[in-house]
Backbone as a printed PyTorch tensor [residue, N CA C, xyz], in Angstrom:
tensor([[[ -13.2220, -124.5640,  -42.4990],
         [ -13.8540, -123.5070,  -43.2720],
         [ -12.8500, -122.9590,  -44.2760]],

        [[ -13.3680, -122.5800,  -45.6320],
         [ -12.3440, -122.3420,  -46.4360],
         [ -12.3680, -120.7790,  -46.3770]],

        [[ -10.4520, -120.2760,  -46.5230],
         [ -10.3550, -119.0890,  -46.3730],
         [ -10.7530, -118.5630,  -48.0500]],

        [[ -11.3170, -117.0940,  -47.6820],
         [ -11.4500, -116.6960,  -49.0300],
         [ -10.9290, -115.4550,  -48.8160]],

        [[ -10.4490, -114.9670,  -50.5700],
         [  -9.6500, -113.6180,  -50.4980],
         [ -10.1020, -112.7330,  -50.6300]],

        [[  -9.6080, -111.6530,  -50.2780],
         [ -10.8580, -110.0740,  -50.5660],
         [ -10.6400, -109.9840,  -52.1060]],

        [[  -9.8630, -110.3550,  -52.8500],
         [ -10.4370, -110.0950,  -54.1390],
         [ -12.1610, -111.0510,  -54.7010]],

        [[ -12.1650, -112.1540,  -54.0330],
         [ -13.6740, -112.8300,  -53.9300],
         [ -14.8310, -111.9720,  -53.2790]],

        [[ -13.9330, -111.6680,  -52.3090],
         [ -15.1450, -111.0320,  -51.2990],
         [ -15.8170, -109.2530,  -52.3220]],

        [[ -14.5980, -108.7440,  -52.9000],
         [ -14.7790, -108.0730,  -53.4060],
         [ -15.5820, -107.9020,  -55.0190]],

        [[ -15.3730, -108.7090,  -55.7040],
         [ -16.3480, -109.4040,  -56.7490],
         [ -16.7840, -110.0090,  -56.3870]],

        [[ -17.6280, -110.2900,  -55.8220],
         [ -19.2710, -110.3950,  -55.0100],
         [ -19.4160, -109.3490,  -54.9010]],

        [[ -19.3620, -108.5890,  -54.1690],
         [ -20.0580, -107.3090,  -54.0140],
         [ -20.0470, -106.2120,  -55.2670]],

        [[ -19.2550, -106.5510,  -55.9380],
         [ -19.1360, -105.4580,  -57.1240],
         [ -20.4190, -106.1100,  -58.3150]],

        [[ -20.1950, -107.6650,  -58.2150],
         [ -20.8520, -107.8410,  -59.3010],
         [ -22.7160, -107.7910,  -58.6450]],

        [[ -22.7240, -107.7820,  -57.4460],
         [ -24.2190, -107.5100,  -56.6520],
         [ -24.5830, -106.0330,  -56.9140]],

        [[ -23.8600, -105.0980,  -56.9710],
         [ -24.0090, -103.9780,  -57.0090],
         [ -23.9050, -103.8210,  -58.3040]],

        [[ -23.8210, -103.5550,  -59.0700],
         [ -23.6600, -104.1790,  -60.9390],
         [ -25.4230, -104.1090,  -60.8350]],

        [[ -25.6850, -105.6080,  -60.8430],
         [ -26.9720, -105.8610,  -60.9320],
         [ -28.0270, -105.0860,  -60.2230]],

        [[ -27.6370, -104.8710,  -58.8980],
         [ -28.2790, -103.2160,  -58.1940],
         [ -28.6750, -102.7230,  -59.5060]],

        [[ -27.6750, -101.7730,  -59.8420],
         [ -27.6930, -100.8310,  -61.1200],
         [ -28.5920, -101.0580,  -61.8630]],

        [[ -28.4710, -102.4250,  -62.5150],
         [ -29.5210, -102.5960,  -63.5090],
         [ -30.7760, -102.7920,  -63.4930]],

        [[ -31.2440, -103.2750,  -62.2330],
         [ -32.3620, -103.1700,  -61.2990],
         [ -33.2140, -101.3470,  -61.3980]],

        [[ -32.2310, -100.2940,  -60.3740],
         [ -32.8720,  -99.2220,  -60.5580],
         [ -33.0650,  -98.4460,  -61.9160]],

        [[ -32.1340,  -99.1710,  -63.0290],
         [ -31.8220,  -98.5160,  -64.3240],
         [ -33.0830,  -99.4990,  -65.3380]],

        [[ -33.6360, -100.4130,  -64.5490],
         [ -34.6420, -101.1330,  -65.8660],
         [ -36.0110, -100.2560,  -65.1320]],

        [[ -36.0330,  -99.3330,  -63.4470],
         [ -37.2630,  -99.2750,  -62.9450],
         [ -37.4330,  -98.3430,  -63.2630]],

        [[ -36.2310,  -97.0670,  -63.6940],
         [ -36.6300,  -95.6740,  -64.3620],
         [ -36.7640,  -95.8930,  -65.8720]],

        [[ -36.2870,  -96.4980,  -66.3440],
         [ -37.1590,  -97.1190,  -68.0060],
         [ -38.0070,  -98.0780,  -68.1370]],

        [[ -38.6500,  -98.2520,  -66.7840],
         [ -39.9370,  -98.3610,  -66.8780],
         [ -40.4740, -100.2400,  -67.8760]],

        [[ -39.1220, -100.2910,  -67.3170],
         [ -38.8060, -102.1910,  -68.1490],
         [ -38.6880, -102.9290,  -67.1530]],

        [[ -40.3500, -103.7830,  -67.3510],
         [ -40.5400, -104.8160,  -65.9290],
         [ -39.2940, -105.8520,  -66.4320]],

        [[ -39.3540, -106.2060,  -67.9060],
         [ -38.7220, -107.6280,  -68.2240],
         [ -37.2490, -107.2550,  -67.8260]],

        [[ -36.3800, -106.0720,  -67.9670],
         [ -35.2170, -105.9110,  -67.3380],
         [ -35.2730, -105.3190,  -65.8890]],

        [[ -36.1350, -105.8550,  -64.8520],
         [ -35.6820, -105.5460,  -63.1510],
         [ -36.1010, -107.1200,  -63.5460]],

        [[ -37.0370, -108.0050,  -63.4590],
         [ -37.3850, -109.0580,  -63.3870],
         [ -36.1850, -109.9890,  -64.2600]],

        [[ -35.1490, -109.4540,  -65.0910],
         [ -34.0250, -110.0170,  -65.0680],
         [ -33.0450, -110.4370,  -64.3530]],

        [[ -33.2980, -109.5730,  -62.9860],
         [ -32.2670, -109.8420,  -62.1450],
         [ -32.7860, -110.1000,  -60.8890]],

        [[ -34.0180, -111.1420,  -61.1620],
         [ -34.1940, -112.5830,  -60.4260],
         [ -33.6610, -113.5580,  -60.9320]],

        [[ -33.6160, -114.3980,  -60.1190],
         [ -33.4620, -116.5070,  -60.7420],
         [ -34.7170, -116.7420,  -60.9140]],

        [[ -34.4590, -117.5920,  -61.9550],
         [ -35.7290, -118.1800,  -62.4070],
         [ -37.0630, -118.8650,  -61.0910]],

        [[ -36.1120, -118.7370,  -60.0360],
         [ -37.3500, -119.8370,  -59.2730],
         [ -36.9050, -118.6760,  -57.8050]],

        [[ -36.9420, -117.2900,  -58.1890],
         [ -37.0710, -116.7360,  -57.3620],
         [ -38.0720, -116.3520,  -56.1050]],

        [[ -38.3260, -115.9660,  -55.3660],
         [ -39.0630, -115.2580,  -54.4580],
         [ -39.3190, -113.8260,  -54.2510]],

        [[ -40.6350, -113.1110,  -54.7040],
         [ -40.4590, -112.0450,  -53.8480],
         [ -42.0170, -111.9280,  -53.0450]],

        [[ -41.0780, -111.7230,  -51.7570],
         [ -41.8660, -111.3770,  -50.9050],
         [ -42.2810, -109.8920,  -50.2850]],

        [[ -43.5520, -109.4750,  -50.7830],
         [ -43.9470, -108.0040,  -50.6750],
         [ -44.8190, -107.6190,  -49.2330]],

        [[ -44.7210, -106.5800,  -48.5150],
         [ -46.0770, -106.6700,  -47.3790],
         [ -46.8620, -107.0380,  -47.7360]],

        [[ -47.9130, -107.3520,  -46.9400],
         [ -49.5890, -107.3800,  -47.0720],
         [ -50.0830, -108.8680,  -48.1620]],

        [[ -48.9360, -109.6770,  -48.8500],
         [ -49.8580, -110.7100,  -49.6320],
         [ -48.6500, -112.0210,  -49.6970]],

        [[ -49.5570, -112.2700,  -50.6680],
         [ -48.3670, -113.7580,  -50.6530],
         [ -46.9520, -113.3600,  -51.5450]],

        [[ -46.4150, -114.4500,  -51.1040],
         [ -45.2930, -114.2750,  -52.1600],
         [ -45.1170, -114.7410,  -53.8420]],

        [[ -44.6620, -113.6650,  -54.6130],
         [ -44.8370, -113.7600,  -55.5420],
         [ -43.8550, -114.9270,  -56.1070]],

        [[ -43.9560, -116.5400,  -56.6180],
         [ -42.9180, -116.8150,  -56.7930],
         [ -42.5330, -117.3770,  -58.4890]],

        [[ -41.1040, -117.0400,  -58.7120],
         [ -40.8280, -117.2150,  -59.9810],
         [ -40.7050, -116.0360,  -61.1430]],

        [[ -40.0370, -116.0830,  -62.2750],
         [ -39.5290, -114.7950,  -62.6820],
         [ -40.5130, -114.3830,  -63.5610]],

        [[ -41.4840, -114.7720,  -64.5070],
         [ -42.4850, -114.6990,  -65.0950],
         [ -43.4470, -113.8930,  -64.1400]],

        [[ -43.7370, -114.4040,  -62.9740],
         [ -44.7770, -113.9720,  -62.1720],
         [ -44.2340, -112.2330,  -61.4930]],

        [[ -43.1980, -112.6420,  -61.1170],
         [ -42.4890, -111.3500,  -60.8100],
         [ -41.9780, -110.4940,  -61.3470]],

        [[ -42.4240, -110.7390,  -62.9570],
         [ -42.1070, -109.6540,  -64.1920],
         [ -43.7340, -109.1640,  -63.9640]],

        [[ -44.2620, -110.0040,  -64.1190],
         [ -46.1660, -109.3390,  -64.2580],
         [ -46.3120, -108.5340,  -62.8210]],

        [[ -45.6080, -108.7630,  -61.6760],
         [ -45.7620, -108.1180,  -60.5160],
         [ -45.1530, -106.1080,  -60.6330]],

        [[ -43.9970, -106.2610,  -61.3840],
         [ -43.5900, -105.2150,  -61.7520],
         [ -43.8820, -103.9440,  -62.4490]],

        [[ -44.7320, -105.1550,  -63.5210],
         [ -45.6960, -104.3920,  -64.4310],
         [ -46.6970, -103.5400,  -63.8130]],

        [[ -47.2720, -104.0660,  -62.7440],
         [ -48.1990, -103.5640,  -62.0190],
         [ -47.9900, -102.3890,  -61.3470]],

        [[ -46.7670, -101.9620,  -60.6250],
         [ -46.1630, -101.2610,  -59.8430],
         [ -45.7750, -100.4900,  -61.2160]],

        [[ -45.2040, -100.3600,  -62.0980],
         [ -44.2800,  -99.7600,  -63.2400],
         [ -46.2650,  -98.5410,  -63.9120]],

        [[ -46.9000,  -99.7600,  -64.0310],
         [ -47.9850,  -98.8170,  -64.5240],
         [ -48.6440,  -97.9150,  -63.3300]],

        [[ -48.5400,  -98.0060,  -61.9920],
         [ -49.3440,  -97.0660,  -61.0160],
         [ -47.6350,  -96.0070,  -60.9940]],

        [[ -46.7980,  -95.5510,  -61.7080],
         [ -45.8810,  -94.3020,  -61.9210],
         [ -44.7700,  -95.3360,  -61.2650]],

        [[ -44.3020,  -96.2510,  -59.9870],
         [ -43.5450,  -96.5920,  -59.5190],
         [ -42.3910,  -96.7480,  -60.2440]],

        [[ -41.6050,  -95.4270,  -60.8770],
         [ -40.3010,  -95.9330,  -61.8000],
         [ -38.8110,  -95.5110,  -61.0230]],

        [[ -38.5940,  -95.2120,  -60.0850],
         [ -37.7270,  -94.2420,  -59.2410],
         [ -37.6220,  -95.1100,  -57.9340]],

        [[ -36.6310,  -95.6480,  -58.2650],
         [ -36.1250,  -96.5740,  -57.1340],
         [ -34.6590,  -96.7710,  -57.1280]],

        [[ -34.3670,  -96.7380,  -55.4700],
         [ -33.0210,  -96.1970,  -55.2830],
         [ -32.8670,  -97.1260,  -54.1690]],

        [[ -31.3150,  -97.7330,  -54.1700],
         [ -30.5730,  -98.4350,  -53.0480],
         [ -29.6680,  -97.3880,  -52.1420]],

        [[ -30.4030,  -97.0790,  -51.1350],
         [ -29.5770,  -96.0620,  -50.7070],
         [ -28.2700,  -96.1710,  -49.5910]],

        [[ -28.5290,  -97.9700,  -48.9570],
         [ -26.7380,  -98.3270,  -48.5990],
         [ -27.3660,  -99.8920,  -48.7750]],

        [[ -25.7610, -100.4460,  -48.7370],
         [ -26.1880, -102.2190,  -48.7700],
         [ -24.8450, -102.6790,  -47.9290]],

        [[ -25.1920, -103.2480,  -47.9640],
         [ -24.5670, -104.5370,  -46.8550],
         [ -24.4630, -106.0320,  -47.3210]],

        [[ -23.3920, -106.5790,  -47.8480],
         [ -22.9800, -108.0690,  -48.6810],
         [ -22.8300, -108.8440,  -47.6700]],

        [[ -23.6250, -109.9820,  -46.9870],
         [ -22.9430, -111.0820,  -46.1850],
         [ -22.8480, -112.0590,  -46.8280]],

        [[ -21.5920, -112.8170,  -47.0060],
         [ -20.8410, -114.0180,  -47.5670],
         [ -20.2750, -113.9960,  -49.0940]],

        [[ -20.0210, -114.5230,  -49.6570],
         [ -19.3940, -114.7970,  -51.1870],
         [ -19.1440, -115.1950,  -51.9040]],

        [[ -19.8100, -116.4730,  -51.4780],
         [ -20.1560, -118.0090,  -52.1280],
         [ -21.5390, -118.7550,  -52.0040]],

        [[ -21.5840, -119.4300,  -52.8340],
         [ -23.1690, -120.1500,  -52.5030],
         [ -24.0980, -118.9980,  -52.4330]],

        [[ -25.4640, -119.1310,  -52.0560],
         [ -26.3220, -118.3610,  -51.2400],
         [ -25.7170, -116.9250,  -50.5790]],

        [[ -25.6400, -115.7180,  -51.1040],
         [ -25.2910, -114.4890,  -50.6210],
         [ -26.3520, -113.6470,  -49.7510]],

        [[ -26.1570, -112.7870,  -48.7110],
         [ -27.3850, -112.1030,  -47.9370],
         [ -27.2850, -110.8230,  -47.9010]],

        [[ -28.0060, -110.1750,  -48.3130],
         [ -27.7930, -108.5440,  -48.7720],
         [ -28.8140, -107.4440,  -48.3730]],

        [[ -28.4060, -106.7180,  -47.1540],
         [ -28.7990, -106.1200,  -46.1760],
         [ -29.5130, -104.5280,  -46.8330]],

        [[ -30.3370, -103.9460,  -47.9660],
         [ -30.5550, -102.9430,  -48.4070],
         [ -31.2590, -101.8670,  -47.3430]],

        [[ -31.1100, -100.6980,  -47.5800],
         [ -32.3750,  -99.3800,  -47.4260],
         [ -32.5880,  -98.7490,  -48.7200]],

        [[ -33.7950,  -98.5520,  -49.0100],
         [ -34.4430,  -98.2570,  -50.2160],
         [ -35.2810,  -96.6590,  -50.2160]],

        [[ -35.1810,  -96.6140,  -51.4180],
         [ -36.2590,  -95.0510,  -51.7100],
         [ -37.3480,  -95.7800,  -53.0870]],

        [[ -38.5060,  -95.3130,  -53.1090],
         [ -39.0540,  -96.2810,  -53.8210],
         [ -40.4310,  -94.8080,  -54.6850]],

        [[ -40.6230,  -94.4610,  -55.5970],
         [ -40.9480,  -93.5390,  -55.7010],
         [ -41.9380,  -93.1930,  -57.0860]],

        [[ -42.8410,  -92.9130,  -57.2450],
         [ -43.7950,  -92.1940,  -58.5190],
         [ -42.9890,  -91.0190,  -58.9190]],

        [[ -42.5150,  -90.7110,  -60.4880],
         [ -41.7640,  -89.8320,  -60.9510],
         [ -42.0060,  -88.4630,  -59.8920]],

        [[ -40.8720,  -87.5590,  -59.6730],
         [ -40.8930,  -86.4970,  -59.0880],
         [ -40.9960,  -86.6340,  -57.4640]],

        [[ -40.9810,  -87.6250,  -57.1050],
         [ -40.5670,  -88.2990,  -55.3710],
         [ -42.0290,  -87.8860,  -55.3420]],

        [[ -43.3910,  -88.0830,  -55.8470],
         [ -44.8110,  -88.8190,  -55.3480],
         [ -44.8560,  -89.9350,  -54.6290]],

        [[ -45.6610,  -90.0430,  -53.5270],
         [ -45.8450,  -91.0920,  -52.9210],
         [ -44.8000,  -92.0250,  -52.6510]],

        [[ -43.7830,  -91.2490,  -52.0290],
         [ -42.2850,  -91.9340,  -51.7960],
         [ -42.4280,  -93.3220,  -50.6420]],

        [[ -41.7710,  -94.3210,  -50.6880],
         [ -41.6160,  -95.3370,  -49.8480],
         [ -40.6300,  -95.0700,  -49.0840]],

        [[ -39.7270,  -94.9550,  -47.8430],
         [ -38.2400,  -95.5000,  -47.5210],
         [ -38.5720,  -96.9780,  -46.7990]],

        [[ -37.7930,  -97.7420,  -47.2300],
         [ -37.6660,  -98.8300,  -46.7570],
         [ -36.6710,  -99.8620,  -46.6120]],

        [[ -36.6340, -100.9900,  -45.8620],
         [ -35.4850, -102.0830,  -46.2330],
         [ -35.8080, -103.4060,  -46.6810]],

        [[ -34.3170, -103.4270,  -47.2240],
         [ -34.7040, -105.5390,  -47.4190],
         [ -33.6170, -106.0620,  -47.0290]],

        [[ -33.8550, -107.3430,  -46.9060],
         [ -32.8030, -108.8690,  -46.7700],
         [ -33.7260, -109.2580,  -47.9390]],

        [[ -32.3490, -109.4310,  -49.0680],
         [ -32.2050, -110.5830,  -50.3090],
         [ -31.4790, -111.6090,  -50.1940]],

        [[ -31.4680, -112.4430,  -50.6620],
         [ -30.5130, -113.8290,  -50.4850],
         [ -30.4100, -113.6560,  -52.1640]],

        [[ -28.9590, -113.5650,  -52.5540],
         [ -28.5880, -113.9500,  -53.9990],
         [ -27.9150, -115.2510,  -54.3090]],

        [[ -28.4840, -115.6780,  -55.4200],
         [ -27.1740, -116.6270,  -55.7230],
         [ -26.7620, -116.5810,  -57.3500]],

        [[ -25.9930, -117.0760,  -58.0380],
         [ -25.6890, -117.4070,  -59.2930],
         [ -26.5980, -118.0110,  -60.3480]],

        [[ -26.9920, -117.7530,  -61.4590],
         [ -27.5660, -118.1090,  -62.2070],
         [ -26.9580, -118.0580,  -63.4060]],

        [[ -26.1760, -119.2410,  -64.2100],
         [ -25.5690, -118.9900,  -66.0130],
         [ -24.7430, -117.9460,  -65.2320]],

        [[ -23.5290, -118.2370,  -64.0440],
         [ -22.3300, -117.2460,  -63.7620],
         [ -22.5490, -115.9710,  -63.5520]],

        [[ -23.9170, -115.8990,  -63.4770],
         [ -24.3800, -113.6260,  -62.6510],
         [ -25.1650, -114.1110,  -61.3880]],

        [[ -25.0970, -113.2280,  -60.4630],
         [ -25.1990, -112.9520,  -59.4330],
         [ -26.8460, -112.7360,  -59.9650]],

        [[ -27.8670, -112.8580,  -58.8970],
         [ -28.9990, -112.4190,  -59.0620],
         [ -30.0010, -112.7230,  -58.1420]],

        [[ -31.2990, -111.8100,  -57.7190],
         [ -32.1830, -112.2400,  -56.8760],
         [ -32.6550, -113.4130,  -56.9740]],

        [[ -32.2150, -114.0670,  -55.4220],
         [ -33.0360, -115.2960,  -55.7110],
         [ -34.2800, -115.3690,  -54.2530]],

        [[ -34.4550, -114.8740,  -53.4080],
         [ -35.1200, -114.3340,  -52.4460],
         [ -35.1360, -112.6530,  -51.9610]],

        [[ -36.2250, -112.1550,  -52.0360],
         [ -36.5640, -110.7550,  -51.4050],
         [ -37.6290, -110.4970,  -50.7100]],

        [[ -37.4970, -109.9760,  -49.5870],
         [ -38.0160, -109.7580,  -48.5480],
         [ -37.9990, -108.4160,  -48.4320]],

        [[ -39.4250, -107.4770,  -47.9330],
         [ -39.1050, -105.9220,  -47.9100],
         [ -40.7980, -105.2160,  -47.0940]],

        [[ -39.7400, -104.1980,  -46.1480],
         [ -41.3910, -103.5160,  -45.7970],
         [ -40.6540, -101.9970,  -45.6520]],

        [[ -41.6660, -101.3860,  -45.3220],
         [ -41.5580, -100.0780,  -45.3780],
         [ -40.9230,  -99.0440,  -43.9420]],

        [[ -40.3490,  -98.6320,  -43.7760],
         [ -40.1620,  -97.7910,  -42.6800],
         [ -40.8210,  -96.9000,  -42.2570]],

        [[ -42.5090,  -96.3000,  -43.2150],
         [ -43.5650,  -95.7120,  -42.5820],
         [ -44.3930,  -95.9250,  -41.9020]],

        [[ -45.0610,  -95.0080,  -41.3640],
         [ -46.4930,  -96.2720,  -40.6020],
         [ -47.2450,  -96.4150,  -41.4600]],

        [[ -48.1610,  -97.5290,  -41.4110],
         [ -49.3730,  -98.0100,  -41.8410],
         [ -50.2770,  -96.9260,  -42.6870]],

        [[ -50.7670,  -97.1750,  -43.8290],
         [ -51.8120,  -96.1790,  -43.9960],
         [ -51.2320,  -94.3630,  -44.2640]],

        [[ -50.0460,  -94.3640,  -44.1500],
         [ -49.3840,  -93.3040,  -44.5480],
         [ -48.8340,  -92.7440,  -46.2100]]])
C-alpha cells in the first residue's frame, strides 16, 4: 500500500471543501448550472423517494426544480474526507432550507468524489433526511 503524506491528505480535503463552498454559494444564488458544476459529468444523484438522477445535464434540471420551490440555503454543517486518491468518500450533515430557514431539512450524505480536468467533484450522492416522514 502506498504511503501518502498529510500534505495529500490535506489537499484533498481542502480542495473538497473548496468545491463544498461553491456548491452552497451557487444554491444561495440560486445557479442550478453552478451547484450542478460540481458534479462529473456521469455523475449520480441519488435523492429519497425516486430514482436516481444520473448525469450532469439531468442533475442541473433536478436543481432547477428545487432552486424554483425557494430551496436556496444550504449548508454543510460537518464533513468527514475518507481517502485521497482515486475515488474519495465524504461523510456530510446538512441544513437544507427555503430563504429565512422555511421548511428546513437536517440531513446526511455519503458522496464518493473523484477528479474531473484536475478538480475534485461529485461523482456519487446519496442523502436522506434526519426527520420523520411527512414532517
Amino acid at each position: 500500500m502506498k504511503k501518502v503524506s498529510d500534505s495529500e491528505i490535506n489537499s484533498t480535503r481542502e480542495a473538497i471543501q473548496e468545491t463544498t463552498r461553491i456548491f452552497e454559494q451557487s444554491m444561495a444564488n440560486a445557479d442550478a448550472a453552478g451547484v450542478a458544476g460540481c458534479y462529473t459529468e456521469d455523475a449520480e444523484f441519488m435523492a429519497p423517494n425516486g430514482e436516481s438522477i444520473k448525469g450532469r445535464k439531468n442533475i442541473q434540471t433536478t436543481m432547477e426544480e428545487y432552486i424554483s420551490q425557494g430551496f436556496t440555503q444550504y449548508k454543510v454543517t460537518s464533513s468527514i474526507v475518507y481517502g485521497n486518491t482515486g475515488v474519495v468518500g465524504v461523510q456530510t450533515e446538512y441544513k437544507l432550507s427555503q430563504q429565512g430557514g422555511k421548511n428546513m431539512d437536517i440531513g446526511k450524505s455519503i458522496q464518493l468524489w473523484k477528479q474531473e480536468d484536475g478538480v475534485w467533484k461529485i461523482f456519487r450522492d446519496c442523502f436522506n433526511s434526519n426527520l420523520p416522514a411527512g414532517s
